[in-house]
Amino acid sequence: MEHDARQQRPTQQRSRELWGAGAGLVAVGTAVVLGELAASLVSPTVSPVTAVGGAVIDAVPPGVKEWVISVFGTADKLALLGSMSLVIAALAALSGVLEVRRRFAGVAVIAVFGAAGLVAVLGRADLTANAVPVPVLVALVAIALLRWLIRNLLAWQPPVPQAAAEQPAAAEQPAGAPAGDPGPARRRFLLALGGTAAVAAVAGALATTLRGAAAVVSEVRSKLALPAPAAPAPTIPAGAEIRLPGLGPLVTPNKDFYRIDTALRVPVVDPEQWTLKVTGLVERAVELDFATLLAKPLTERHVTIACVSNEVGGDLIGNARWLGWPVRELLAMAGPQPGADMVLSRSTDGWTAGTPLEALTDGRDALLVVGMNGEPLPLEHGFPVRMIVPGLYGYVSATKWLTELKVTRYADDVAYWTPRGWSERGPIKTSSRIDVPRDGGSVAAGSVVFGGVAWAQHTGISKVELRINRGDWKQAELAPGISKDTWYQWKLALPLTAGQYEVQVRATALDGVAQVEKSAPVAPSGATGYHTVRVDVKS
């Protein structure tokens, strides 16, 4: 009997630990979901999950960020949330196992996790007083649920003391249970586990429904009627859009427009509460509300914007018709002081971009944008107001959910990405892309039509050329651009016989400067190199 008891103890211990891991998952998961529900009621913009996610994004080295974007593209937020969920699940399971092994060991893990959540919440730029108690609540609820579930588990499967190994099995049963019948205690534990999981499911559904400032603001946005522009966008020239299968539209639909930013959850900004402040080195501080902005004489322009993380041949670029008020008009009201050379724009979630003051005052169509392709800005693209500046990468210009413009100096202030290794000013580099045929694609021999886009925002494109297998450059047919602030489409038909071909493209800007051939990574100031595709021509 002693031998049998010794054999049973490891099996019983493994069983307890597996159930303990489940108890930890349910306890912590329920607490996290309840925390998100509480945050949706009292602190819609900051929750423990978004705060921790934001802290991770802030702490990630630029190289890791670029790898994530290169692998996941615009699904980078989803990838981060998935990774966070896995880490939380692992820590939750560990807390349950430790709590089975030793009382309060799992509680200590949760306490540390809760403290980390509190620190992350306190570090958010959009912190409100209501957000502070939520991570504390999450930790306390998780601890209480874990202790309750583990007590029920141990009532069903109590540890077997070493000295009790020789005792009859009946002596191992909880008080009041029939010998050899663990059924009541098991049912109590399973009911406790299942009931807690059900609470988590209900709370998750409520949190999704009530996260709801987003729903309210989305409803406000859907009913918003934008004013007609005082300066409408110029008519798109005839022939500007090339009709070629596989070549995307000249104007990117909102639903297809790329989104790269540091906001784990889209900030929710009520336009009725929105204000934009102009501060810093100005003759007078200015504050603008949404109704006043809409009453200004608005300008409508097509502008192509690009992310500095766009690899050669990448798709983190898009062209849209933007409606907004020129930033230079607002800055003129404030009166920048001599010596100022930078405007630090700030998002509602604390993210900042440093834009050269000259780029906002030199006459280009730098806009405080309220509309995108004929409708109010989508929430994920900065509703109610964002900035668009032709000729600059988004990390130094395209601030979403805009709340402040601080006129300052590069010597005195730094924006979000500059201390993380990126260049200060971010002018967009001349570039081009082959969209048709795709890299690795197969086509029939004969006249093969190549097509794509080229861009040099705020400079314009003068020509696009292709070469086959590093041979002579051949000039493509360049469609007329909407303006020098947008990309241009191009195409070229080449007679090709069966075989394997390497095809490269290069663009030359209107100022005569050709696209850089030497390959360079996106950091610190944007990728360079010729986009190259390989095509298999079949006979």
XYZ file of C-alpha atoms in Angstrom:
539
model
C 0.000 0.000 0.000
C 2.854 2.352 0.813
C 4.350 1.660 -2.605
C 0.997 2.383 -4.288
C 0.608 5.621 -2.358
C 4.059 6.753 -3.403
C 3.185 6.085 -7.032
C -0.091 7.976 -6.728
C 1.375 11.118 -5.210
C 3.136 12.404 -8.410
C 0.018 11.677 -10.464
C -2.208 13.448 -7.962
C 0.207 16.389 -7.830
C 0.208 16.732 -11.625
C -3.575 16.635 -11.654
C -3.800 19.353 -8.999
C -1.305 21.531 -10.861
C -3.143 21.156 -14.164
C -6.413 22.146 -12.523
C -4.531 24.907 -10.702
C -3.274 26.259 -14.036
C -6.862 26.277 -15.260
C -7.964 28.079 -12.110
C -5.242 30.678 -12.641
C -6.299 31.236 -16.246
C -9.942 31.676 -15.276
C -9.199 33.903 -12.265
C -6.820 36.263 -14.039
C -8.781 36.222 -17.294
C -11.995 37.138 -15.482
C -10.275 39.925 -13.568
C -8.726 41.373 -16.745
C -12.071 41.320 -18.545
C -13.800 42.928 -15.550
C -11.052 45.565 -15.572
C -11.720 46.317 -19.237
C -15.426 46.560 -18.423
C -14.737 48.975 -15.570
C -12.426 51.030 -17.792
C -15.087 51.233 -20.488
C -17.384 52.853 -17.929
C -14.999 55.212 -16.139
C -11.928 55.588 -18.382
C -12.664 54.835 -22.057
C -9.292 56.031 -23.329
C -7.023 54.235 -20.818
C -7.357 50.672 -19.561
C -4.781 48.308 -18.048
C -4.484 46.349 -21.308
C -4.038 49.409 -23.529
C -1.665 50.994 -21.017
C 0.580 47.927 -20.870
C 0.410 47.609 -24.653
C 1.327 51.264 -25.059
C 4.258 50.859 -22.679
C 5.474 47.871 -24.703
C 5.221 49.856 -27.949
C 7.144 52.739 -26.378
C 9.878 50.433 -25.088
C 10.363 48.314 -28.214
C 13.644 49.118 -30.025
C 13.224 50.535 -33.550
C 14.692 47.382 -35.099
C 12.063 45.197 -33.469
C 9.327 47.626 -34.528
C 10.482 47.449 -38.138
C 10.582 43.650 -38.013
C 7.026 43.526 -36.657
C 5.760 45.884 -39.358
C 7.614 43.981 -42.086
C 6.040 40.705 -40.924
C 2.538 41.830 -39.895
C 2.111 45.146 -41.749
C -0.984 47.023 -40.628
C -1.955 44.023 -38.447
C 0.864 44.918 -36.036
C -1.609 45.936 -33.289
C -3.408 42.612 -33.584
C -0.082 40.795 -33.351
C 0.826 42.732 -30.204
C -2.545 42.008 -28.602
C -2.170 38.333 -29.425
C 1.327 38.227 -27.940
C 0.144 40.031 -24.822
C -2.723 37.563 -24.457
C -0.291 34.652 -24.606
C 1.989 36.213 -21.991
C -0.948 36.994 -19.691
C -2.250 33.443 -20.108
C 1.166 31.963 -19.292
C 1.549 34.100 -16.167
C -2.014 33.315 -15.108
C -1.445 29.566 -15.449
C 1.840 29.890 -13.558
C 0.111 31.720 -10.707
C -2.371 28.856 -10.368
C 0.344 26.196 -10.332
C 2.398 28.096 -7.750
C -0.641 28.687 -5.568
C -1.308 24.921 -5.513
C 2.274 24.254 -4.522
C 2.539 26.935 -1.886
C -0.027 29.251 -0.417
C 0.301 32.887 -1.578
C 3.035 32.061 -4.136
C 0.578 32.585 -6.989
C -0.839 35.636 -5.257
C 2.641 37.172 -5.341
C 2.822 36.717 -9.137
C -0.514 38.474 -9.575
C 0.544 41.283 -7.229
C 3.672 41.933 -9.317
C 1.615 41.822 -12.503
C -0.889 44.283 -11.000
C 1.906 46.652 -9.966
C 3.256 46.601 -13.519
C -0.217 47.463 -14.809
C -0.490 50.370 -12.378
C 2.907 51.734 -13.444
C 1.883 51.463 -17.107
C -1.392 53.311 -16.472
C 0.367 56.070 -14.530
C 2.791 56.518 -17.435
C 0.160 57.248 -20.099
C -0.070 60.792 -21.416
C -3.872 60.621 -21.558
C -4.126 59.461 -17.940
C -7.253 60.377 -16.003
C -7.859 59.985 -12.281
C -10.555 57.405 -12.995
C -8.037 55.120 -14.688
C -5.757 54.749 -11.656
C -7.873 52.395 -9.490
C -8.647 49.988 -12.330
C -5.357 47.978 -12.367
C -5.564 47.759 -8.555
C -9.106 46.416 -8.902
C -7.939 43.873 -11.476
C -5.200 42.572 -9.168
C -7.472 42.352 -6.112
C -10.223 40.542 -8.029
C -7.701 38.129 -9.552
C -6.225 37.363 -6.126
C -9.640 36.818 -4.540
C -10.813 34.553 -7.358
C -7.576 32.573 -7.393
C -7.680 31.940 -3.626
C -11.345 30.902 -3.817
C -10.821 28.528 -6.736
C -7.699 26.942 -5.245
C -9.475 26.369 -1.914
C -12.220 24.527 -3.777
C -9.639 22.564 -5.752
C -7.781 21.468 -2.618
C -11.043 20.457 -0.984
C -11.511 18.067 -3.912
C -7.862 17.013 -4.312
C -6.056 17.745 -1.029
C -2.302 17.238 -0.900
C -1.308 13.864 0.521
C 0.951 14.447 3.537
C 4.039 12.234 3.644
C 3.003 10.810 6.981
C -0.445 9.964 5.666
C 0.845 7.753 2.870
C 0.174 4.622 4.886
C -3.324 5.705 5.887
C -6.385 4.218 4.209
C -7.690 6.193 1.244
C -10.801 7.158 3.175
C -8.685 9.226 5.540
C -7.795 11.530 2.641
C -11.362 12.690 2.085
C -12.560 16.127 3.235
C -14.642 16.218 6.387
C -18.240 15.271 5.756
C -17.599 13.443 2.463
C -18.346 9.727 2.215
C -15.228 7.545 2.069
C -14.002 7.223 -1.499
C -16.543 9.773 -2.779
C -14.908 13.040 -3.881
C -17.968 13.889 -5.946
C -19.461 16.821 -3.964
C -16.120 18.621 -3.649
C -15.343 18.012 -7.313
C -18.723 19.385 -8.358
C -18.226 22.470 -6.175
C -14.856 23.152 -7.787
C -16.089 22.589 -11.352
C -19.147 24.759 -10.715
C -16.914 27.493 -9.282
C -14.563 27.250 -12.273
C -17.357 27.190 -14.839
C -19.336 29.939 -13.130
C -16.320 32.228 -13.032
C -15.613 31.571 -16.703
C -19.242 32.406 -17.492
C -18.890 35.702 -15.627
C -15.828 36.457 -17.755
C -17.765 35.753 -20.945
C -20.660 38.007 -19.925
C -18.294 40.769 -18.786
C -16.396 40.511 -22.061
C -19.589 40.924 -24.049
C -20.606 43.917 -21.936
C -17.157 45.489 -22.243
C -17.327 45.120 -26.012
C -20.750 46.741 -26.043
C -19.987 49.474 -23.541
C -16.515 50.382 -24.791
C -18.541 52.776 -26.010
C -17.522 56.098 -26.264
C -16.343 54.698 -29.584
C -19.881 53.757 -30.520
C -21.188 57.171 -29.487
C -18.481 59.068 -31.342
C -18.922 56.822 -34.372
C -22.602 57.755 -34.387
C -21.713 61.452 -34.127
C -19.270 61.046 -36.999
C -21.843 59.297 -39.183
C -24.212 62.243 -38.789
C -21.592 64.936 -39.343
C -22.106 66.979 -42.499
C -18.853 68.472 -43.744
C -18.998 71.965 -45.245
C -18.255 72.477 -48.907
C -14.630 73.465 -49.492
C -13.865 77.096 -50.258
C -11.017 75.786 -52.411
C -12.148 72.491 -54.020
C -9.625 69.913 -55.173
C -8.541 70.422 -58.794
C -10.169 68.082 -61.283
C -8.242 64.861 -61.779
C -6.583 65.138 -65.231
C -7.813 62.887 -67.993
C -5.668 59.773 -68.213
C -4.256 60.125 -64.695
C -5.636 56.706 -63.742
C -4.348 53.800 -65.794
C -6.810 50.935 -66.209
C -4.641 47.869 -65.834
C -5.653 44.622 -64.084
C -3.754 44.345 -60.808
C -2.913 48.049 -60.611
C -4.603 49.714 -57.641
C -6.816 52.798 -57.861
C -5.315 56.260 -58.177
C -7.234 57.370 -55.074
C -7.044 54.873 -52.213
C -10.415 54.013 -50.615
C -10.602 54.745 -46.903
C -11.093 51.090 -46.022
C -7.861 50.162 -47.821
C -5.735 53.042 -46.562
C -2.743 51.889 -44.516
C -2.670 52.560 -40.777
C 0.576 52.627 -38.793
C 0.656 54.356 -35.388
C 1.386 53.605 -31.737
C -2.237 53.543 -30.528
C -3.138 50.014 -29.390
C -6.771 51.066 -29.178
C -8.096 53.820 -31.427
C -8.431 56.998 -29.332
C -12.008 58.159 -28.926
C -12.416 61.929 -29.183
C -15.795 63.636 -28.975
C -15.697 66.493 -31.513
C -17.856 68.623 -29.224
C -15.155 68.380 -26.550
C -12.203 68.668 -28.937
C -9.886 71.668 -28.857
C -6.581 72.452 -30.523
C -4.124 74.655 -28.667
C -1.220 76.562 -30.195
C 1.449 77.101 -27.541
C 5.177 77.696 -27.158
C 7.184 80.376 -28.926
C 4.240 82.440 -30.151
C 3.114 86.005 -29.700
C -0.271 84.832 -28.474
C -1.694 81.450 -27.481
C -4.598 80.302 -29.650
C -7.293 77.741 -28.953
C -9.581 76.371 -31.631
C -12.696 74.222 -31.237
C -14.257 71.927 -33.818
C -17.200 74.143 -34.733
C -14.862 77.083 -35.319
C -12.585 74.924 -37.461
C -15.502 73.767 -39.636
C -16.532 77.412 -40.128
C -13.145 78.298 -41.642
C -12.659 78.452 -45.426
C -11.575 74.859 -45.998
C -9.215 73.570 -48.684
C -9.558 70.228 -50.454
C -6.497 68.575 -51.975
C -5.276 65.172 -53.110
C -2.112 64.300 -51.169
C -0.153 61.057 -51.056
C 1.264 60.194 -47.645
C 3.752 57.462 -46.761
C 5.091 55.798 -43.639
C 8.839 55.931 -43.100
C 8.616 52.179 -42.398
C 7.635 51.534 -46.006
C 10.133 49.115 -47.526
C 11.159 49.470 -51.161
C 8.147 48.168 -53.074
C 5.994 48.267 -49.928
C 2.360 49.257 -49.531
C 2.524 51.587 -46.510
C 1.548 54.486 -48.741
C -1.775 55.847 -49.958
C -3.344 58.701 -51.864
C -6.532 60.427 -50.652
C -8.588 63.570 -51.094
C -8.234 65.522 -47.845
C -10.393 68.389 -46.593
C -8.972 70.813 -44.057
C -7.822 74.263 -43.075
C -4.245 75.337 -43.890
C -2.007 75.056 -40.844
C -0.229 78.253 -41.852
C -3.442 80.226 -41.241
C -3.655 79.008 -37.651
C 0.038 79.635 -37.032
C -0.318 83.146 -38.450
C -2.984 83.831 -35.820
C -0.510 82.797 -33.118
C 2.523 84.589 -34.548
C 5.644 82.366 -34.267
C 8.536 84.132 -32.582
C 11.961 84.610 -34.202
C 14.216 81.588 -33.718
C 11.435 79.011 -33.782
C 12.090 76.279 -36.362
C 9.885 73.350 -35.336
C 6.263 72.618 -34.465
C 5.743 69.762 -32.023
C 2.288 68.356 -32.724
C 0.672 66.208 -30.047
C -1.977 63.519 -30.225
C -4.604 62.971 -27.564
C -2.713 59.822 -26.482
C 0.527 61.774 -26.015
C 2.306 60.807 -29.243
C 4.298 63.656 -30.804
C 5.741 64.601 -34.185
C 8.301 67.288 -34.910
C 7.586 69.159 -38.157
C 9.839 71.855 -39.628
C 8.079 75.188 -39.155
C 9.028 76.080 -42.722
C 7.029 73.112 -44.106
C 3.914 74.432 -42.358
C 4.279 78.012 -43.547
C 5.868 77.858 -47.029
C 2.636 77.715 -48.998
C 2.306 73.963 -49.481
C -1.049 72.379 -48.645
C -0.283 71.399 -45.053
C -3.755 70.925 -43.585
C -5.655 70.471 -40.341
C -7.739 67.701 -41.860
C -11.389 66.975 -41.041
C -12.389 64.986 -44.139
C -11.043 62.078 -46.167
C -12.345 61.137 -49.603
C -15.575 63.058 -49.165
C -16.490 61.889 -45.650
C -15.442 62.777 -42.103
C -12.146 61.261 -41.063
C -12.520 57.608 -40.032
C -11.866 57.077 -36.325
C -8.738 55.037 -37.032
C -7.354 57.786 -39.264
C -7.569 60.553 -36.681
C -11.175 61.698 -36.208
C -12.001 64.456 -35.577
C -8.799 66.229 -36.712
C -5.383 65.155 -37.951
C -2.511 66.788 -39.796
C -1.325 66.180 -43.364
C 1.903 67.724 -44.701
C 2.960 66.987 -48.299
C 6.570 65.930 -48.761
C 7.256 64.568 -45.273
C 7.009 61.064 -43.885
C 4.117 60.571 -41.480
C 6.265 60.178 -38.369
C 7.229 63.859 -38.569
C 3.981 65.285 -39.853
C 0.793 63.207 -39.965
C -0.326 63.429 -36.342
C -3.747 61.868 -35.755
C -6.239 62.839 -33.030
C -4.493 66.213 -32.916
C -4.744 68.316 -29.734
C -1.735 70.669 -29.601
C 0.735 72.518 -31.796
C 3.752 73.713 -29.825
C 5.952 76.169 -31.702
C 9.482 75.453 -30.526
C 13.059 74.680 -31.625
C 14.733 71.428 -32.580
C 17.417 72.324 -30.049
C 14.829 72.425 -27.249
C 12.338 69.635 -27.982
C 12.322 66.136 -29.442
C 9.396 64.206 -30.892
C 8.437 60.604 -30.156
C 10.617 58.815 -32.721
C 13.729 61.023 -32.698
C 15.285 59.632 -29.490
C 14.475 56.164 -30.818
C 16.970 56.572 -33.632
C 15.031 58.251 -36.441
C 16.059 61.414 -38.259
C 14.593 64.758 -37.219
C 12.998 66.087 -40.385
C 11.938 63.118 -42.543
C 11.665 64.385 -46.145
C 10.097 61.737 -48.387
C 12.509 60.085 -50.804
C 11.761 59.707 -54.514
C 10.630 56.135 -55.086
C 8.739 53.832 -57.441
C 7.065 50.455 -57.387
C 6.154 47.682 -59.840
C 2.640 46.429 -59.148
C 2.027 44.441 -62.337
C 3.158 41.693 -62.804
C 3.770 40.704 -59.190
C 7.133 39.441 -58.028
C 7.382 35.726 -58.788
C 4.413 35.813 -61.139
C 4.061 34.012 -64.459
C 2.948 35.659 -67.697
C 2.554 34.584 -71.298
C 5.262 35.397 -73.796
C 4.652 38.332 -76.099
C 3.872 41.915 -75.161
C 4.067 41.992 -71.352
C 2.593 45.113 -69.762
C 4.259 46.385 -66.624
C 2.616 48.988 -64.406
C 2.948 50.692 -61.064
C 3.310 53.974 -59.225
C 6.040 56.515 -58.542
C 6.179 59.370 -56.064
C 8.205 62.360 -54.959
C 5.665 64.297 -52.903
C 5.883 68.071 -53.133
C 8.431 67.724 -55.939
C 6.666 65.619 -58.574
C 7.817 62.965 -61.045
C 9.302 63.705 -64.468
C 9.894 60.167 -65.750
C 9.846 56.473 -64.862
C 12.145 53.887 -66.446
C 12.447 50.092 -66.456
C 15.324 47.822 -67.223
C 15.402 44.098 -67.891
C 18.217 41.930 -66.524
C 20.325 45.029 -65.771
C 20.252 46.142 -69.407
C 19.455 49.560 -70.849
C 16.770 51.704 -69.246
C 13.531 52.090 -71.197
C 11.202 54.996 -70.468
C 7.683 54.128 -69.396
C 4.469 55.939 -70.258
C 3.887 58.297 -67.324
C 0.293 59.257 -66.615
C -0.324 62.886 -65.654
C -0.255 63.303 -61.912
C -3.099 64.901 -60.013
C -0.467 67.232 -58.587
C 3.152 67.169 -57.509
C 1.905 66.138 -54.046
C 0.490 62.815 -55.265
C 1.863 59.636 -56.723
C 1.821 59.039 -60.487
C 0.823 55.858 -62.288
C 2.893 54.459 -65.157
C 2.945 51.538 -67.594
C 5.256 50.027 -70.190
C 4.693 47.146 -72.629
C 7.804 45.089 -73.428
C 8.153 42.200 -75.907
C 9.458 39.218 -73.946
C 10.153 35.655 -75.037
C 10.041 32.662 -72.718
C 12.501 32.835 -69.862
C 13.280 34.266 -66.434
C 13.561 38.043 -66.133
C 14.668 40.456 -63.454
C 12.858 43.782 -63.823
C 13.811 46.990 -62.012
C 12.175 50.406 -61.916
C 13.493 53.864 -61.131
C 11.912 57.312 -61.047
C 13.310 60.784 -61.587
C 11.797 63.785 -59.834
C 10.846 67.034 -61.564
C 13.913 68.681 -60.057
C 16.071 66.240 -62.032
C 17.189 64.160 -59.060
C 16.980 60.435 -59.777
C 15.886 57.779 -57.340
C 18.754 56.412 -55.230
C 19.967 53.004 -56.440
C 21.890 51.966 -53.335
C 19.760 49.886 -50.988
C 19.258 51.271 -47.502
C 16.921 50.172 -44.680
C 13.966 52.202 -43.527
C 15.797 53.480 -40.441
C 16.768 56.194 -39.815
C 15.275 58.215 -42.689
C 13.447 55.974 -45.164
C 14.375 53.079 -47.452
C 16.169 53.497 -50.769
C 16.922 51.212 -53.701
C 15.282 50.024 -56.910
C 12.181 47.898 -56.592
C 13.010 44.597 -58.266
C 10.659 41.823 -59.355
C 11.326 38.482 -61.001
C 8.948 37.342 -63.698
C 8.626 33.924 -65.308
C 7.578 34.288 -68.950
C 5.955 31.140 -70.349
C 5.893 30.238 -74.021
